mmCIF file of C-alpha atoms in Angstrom:
data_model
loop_
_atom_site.group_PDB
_atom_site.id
_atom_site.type_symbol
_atom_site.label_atom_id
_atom_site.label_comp_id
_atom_site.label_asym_id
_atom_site.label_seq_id
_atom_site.Cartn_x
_atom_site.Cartn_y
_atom_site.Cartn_z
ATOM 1 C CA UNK A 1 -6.986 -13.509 4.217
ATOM 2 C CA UNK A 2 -9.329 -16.600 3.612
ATOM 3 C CA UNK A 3 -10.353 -15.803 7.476
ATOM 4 C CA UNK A 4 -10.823 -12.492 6.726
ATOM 5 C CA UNK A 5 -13.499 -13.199 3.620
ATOM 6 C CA UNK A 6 -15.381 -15.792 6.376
ATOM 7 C CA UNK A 7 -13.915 -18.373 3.624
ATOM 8 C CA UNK A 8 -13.213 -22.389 4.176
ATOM 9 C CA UNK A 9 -10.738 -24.097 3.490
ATOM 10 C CA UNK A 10 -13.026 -26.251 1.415
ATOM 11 C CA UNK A 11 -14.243 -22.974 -0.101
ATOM 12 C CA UNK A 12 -11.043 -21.627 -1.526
ATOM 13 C CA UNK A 13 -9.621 -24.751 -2.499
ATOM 14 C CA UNK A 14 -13.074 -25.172 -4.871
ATOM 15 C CA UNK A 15 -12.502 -21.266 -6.125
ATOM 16 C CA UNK A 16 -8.935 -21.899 -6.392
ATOM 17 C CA UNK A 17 -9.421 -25.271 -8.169
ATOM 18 C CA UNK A 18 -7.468 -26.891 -5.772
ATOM 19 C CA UNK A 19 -8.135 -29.916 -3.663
ATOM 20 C CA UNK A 20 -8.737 -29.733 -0.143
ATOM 21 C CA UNK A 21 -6.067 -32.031 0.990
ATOM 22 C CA UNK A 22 -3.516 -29.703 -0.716
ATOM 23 C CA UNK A 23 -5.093 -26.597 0.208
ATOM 24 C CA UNK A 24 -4.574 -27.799 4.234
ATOM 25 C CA UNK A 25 -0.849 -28.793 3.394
ATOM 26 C CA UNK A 26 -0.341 -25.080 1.923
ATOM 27 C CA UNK A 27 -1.772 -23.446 4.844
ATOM 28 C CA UNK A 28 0.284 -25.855 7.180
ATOM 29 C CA UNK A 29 3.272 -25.201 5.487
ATOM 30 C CA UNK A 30 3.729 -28.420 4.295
ATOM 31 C CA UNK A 31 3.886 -28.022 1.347
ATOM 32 C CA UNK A 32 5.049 -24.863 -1.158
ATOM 33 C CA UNK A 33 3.161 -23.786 -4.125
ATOM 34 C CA UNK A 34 3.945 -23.322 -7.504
ATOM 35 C CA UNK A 35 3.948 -20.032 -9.157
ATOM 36 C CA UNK A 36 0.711 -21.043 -11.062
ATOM 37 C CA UNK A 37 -0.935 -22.108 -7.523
ATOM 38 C CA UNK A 38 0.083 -18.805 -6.001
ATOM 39 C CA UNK A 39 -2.050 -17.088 -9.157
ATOM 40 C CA UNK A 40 -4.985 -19.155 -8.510
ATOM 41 C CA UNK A 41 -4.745 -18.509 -4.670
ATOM 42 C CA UNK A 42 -4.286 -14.420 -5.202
ATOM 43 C CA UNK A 43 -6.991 -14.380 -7.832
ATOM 44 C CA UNK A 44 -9.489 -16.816 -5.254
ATOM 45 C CA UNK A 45 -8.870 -14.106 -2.230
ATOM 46 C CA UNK A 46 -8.869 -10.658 -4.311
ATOM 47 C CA UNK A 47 -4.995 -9.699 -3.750
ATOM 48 C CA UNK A 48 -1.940 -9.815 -5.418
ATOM 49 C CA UNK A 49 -0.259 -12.717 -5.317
ATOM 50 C CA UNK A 50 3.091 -10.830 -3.171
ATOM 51 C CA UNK A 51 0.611 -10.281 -0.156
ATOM 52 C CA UNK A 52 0.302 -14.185 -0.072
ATOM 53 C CA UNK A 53 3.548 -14.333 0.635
ATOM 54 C CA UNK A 54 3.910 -11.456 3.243
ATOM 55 C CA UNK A 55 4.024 -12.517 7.113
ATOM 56 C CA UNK A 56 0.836 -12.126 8.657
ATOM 57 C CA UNK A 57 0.959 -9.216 10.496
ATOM 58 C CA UNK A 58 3.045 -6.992 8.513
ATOM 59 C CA UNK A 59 0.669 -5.108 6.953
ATOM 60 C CA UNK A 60 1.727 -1.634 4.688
ATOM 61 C CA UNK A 61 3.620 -3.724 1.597
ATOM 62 C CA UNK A 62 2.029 -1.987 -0.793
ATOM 63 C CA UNK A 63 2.217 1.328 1.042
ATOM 64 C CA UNK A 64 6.190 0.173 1.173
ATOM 65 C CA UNK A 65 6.522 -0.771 -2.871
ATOM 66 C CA UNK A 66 4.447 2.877 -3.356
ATOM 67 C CA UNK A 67 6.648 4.550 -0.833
ATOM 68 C CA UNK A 68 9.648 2.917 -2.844
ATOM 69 C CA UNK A 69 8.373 3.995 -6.601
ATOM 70 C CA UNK A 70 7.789 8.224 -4.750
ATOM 71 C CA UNK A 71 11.616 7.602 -3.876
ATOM 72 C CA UNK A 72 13.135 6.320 -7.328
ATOM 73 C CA UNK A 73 11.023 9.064 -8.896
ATOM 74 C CA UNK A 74 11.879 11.690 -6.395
ATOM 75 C CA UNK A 75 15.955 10.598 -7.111
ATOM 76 C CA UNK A 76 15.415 10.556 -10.913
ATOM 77 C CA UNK A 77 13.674 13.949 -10.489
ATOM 78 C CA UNK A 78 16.920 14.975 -8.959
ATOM 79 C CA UNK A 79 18.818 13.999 -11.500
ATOM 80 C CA UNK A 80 17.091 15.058 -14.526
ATOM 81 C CA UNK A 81 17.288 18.447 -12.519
ATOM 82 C CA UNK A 82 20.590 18.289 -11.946
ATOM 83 C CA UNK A 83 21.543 17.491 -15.421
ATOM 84 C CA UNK A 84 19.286 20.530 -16.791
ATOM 85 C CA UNK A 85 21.201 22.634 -14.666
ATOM 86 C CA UNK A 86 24.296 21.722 -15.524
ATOM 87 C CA UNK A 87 23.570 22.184 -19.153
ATOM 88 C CA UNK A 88 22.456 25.639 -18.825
ATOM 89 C CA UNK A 89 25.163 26.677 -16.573
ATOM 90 C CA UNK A 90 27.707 25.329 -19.432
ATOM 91 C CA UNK A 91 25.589 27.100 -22.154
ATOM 92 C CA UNK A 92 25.722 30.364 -19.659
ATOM 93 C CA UNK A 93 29.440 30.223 -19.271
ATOM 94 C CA UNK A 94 30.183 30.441 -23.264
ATOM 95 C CA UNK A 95 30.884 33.528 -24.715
ATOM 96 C CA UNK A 96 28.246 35.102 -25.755
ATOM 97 C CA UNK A 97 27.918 35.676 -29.626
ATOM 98 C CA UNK A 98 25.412 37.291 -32.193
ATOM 99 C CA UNK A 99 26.476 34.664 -34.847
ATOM 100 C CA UNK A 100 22.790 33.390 -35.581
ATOM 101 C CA UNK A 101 22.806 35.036 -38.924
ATOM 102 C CA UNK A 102 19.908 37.532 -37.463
ATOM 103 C CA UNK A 103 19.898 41.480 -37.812
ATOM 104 C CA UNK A 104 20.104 44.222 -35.120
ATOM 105 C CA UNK A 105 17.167 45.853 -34.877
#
């Protein structure tokens, strides 16, 4: 991503607040961050700090966590569904009675 923005290394460690040394260890993979690190990485390069730690190259996450949510709500669609149809099919099968208390018209 730091590519992608025309960005140094030199750069993003200063915007980061990190120092250089360390910011060429993290992009050699010599070293792993810290949860607070990954923040001030994510917020340096404008993404969220999960796409820092997707491979290069496997681009879509976000379409796949979106993708994910349409499916959980899709299911609990279903089963709110479900569950309203069930209750009116048990309400359906009771007898039918004019105990409300009201008067024929």
């Amino acid at each position: 991503r730091r590519k992608e923005l025309g960005m140094t290394q030199a750069k993003l460690a200063e915007y980061a607040d990190l120092s250089e040394p360390y910011m060429n260890d993290i992009e050699r993979c010599k070293t792993w961050v810290s949860d607070k690190t990954l923040l001030q990485l994510a917020f340096a390069l404008h993404v969220n700090p999960y796409e820092l730690l997707v491979p290069e190259g496997q681009a879509g996450c976000s379409e796949m966590i979106q993708n994910e949510r349409f499916v959980r709500m899709e299911e609990k669609k279903r089963s709110l569904l479900n569950y309203i149809d069930k209750s009116i099919e048990s309400l359906m099968s009771e007898p039918y009675s004019n105990d409300c208390g009201c008067r024929d018209v």
